[in-house]
Tab-separated table of C-alpha atoms in Angstrom:
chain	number	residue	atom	x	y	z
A	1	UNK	CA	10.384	29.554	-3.541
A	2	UNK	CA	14.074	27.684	-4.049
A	3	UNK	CA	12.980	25.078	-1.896
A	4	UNK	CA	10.007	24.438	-4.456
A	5	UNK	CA	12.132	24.888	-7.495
A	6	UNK	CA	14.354	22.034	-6.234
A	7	UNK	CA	11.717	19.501	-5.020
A	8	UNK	CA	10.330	20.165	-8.297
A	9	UNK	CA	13.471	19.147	-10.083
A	10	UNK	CA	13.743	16.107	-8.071
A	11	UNK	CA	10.603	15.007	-8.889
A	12	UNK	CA	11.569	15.236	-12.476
A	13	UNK	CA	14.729	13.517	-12.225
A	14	UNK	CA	13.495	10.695	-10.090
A	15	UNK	CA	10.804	10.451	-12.754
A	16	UNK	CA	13.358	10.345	-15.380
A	17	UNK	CA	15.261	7.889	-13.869
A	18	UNK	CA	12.371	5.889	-13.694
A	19	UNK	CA	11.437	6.461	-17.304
A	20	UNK	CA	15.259	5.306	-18.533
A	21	UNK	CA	14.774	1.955	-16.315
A	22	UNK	CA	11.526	0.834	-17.612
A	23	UNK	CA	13.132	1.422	-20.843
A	24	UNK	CA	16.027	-0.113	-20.341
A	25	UNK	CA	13.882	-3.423	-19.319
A	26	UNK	CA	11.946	-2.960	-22.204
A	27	UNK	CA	15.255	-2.922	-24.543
A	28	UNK	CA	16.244	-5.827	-22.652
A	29	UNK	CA	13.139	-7.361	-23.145
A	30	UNK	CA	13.166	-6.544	-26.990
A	31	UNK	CA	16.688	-7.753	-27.428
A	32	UNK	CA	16.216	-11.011	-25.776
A	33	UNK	CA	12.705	-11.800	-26.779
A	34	UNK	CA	14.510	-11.538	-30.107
A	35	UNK	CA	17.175	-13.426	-29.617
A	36	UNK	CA	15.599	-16.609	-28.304
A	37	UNK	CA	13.770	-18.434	-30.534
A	38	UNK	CA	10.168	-17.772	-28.620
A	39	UNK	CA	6.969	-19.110	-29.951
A	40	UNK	CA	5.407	-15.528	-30.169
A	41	UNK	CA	7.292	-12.910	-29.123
A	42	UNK	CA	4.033	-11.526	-26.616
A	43	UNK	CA	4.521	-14.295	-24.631
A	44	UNK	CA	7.952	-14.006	-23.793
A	45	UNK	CA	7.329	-10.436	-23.054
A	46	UNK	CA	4.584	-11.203	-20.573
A	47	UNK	CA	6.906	-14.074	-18.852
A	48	UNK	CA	9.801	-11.105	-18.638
A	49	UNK	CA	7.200	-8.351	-17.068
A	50	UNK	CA	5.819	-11.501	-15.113
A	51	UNK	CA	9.668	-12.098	-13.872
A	52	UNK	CA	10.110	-8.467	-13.519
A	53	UNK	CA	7.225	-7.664	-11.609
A	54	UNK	CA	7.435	-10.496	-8.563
């Protein structure tokens, strides 16, 4: 039963950490896509998650 409990609550927390790191990229992302003069801010993004990705 503990054993469960606490590969449970890994789960979750390696989830969560996963969560904060997407978002983190995506405030990143936001932040500089706003900060450089882009010619539409979608396409930036999509050259970031294209970056981000490979």
């Amino acid at each position: 039963m503990r054993a469960a409990i606490y590969s449970l609550v890994s789960i979750i927390i390696r989830t969560m950490s996963r969560i904060s790191i997407i978002l983190n990229i995506l405030l990143v992302t936001e932040t500089w896509c706003s900060s450089r003069l882009c010619f539409s801010a979608l396409s930036c993004k999509k050259a970031i998650v294209i970056h981000f990705s490979n």
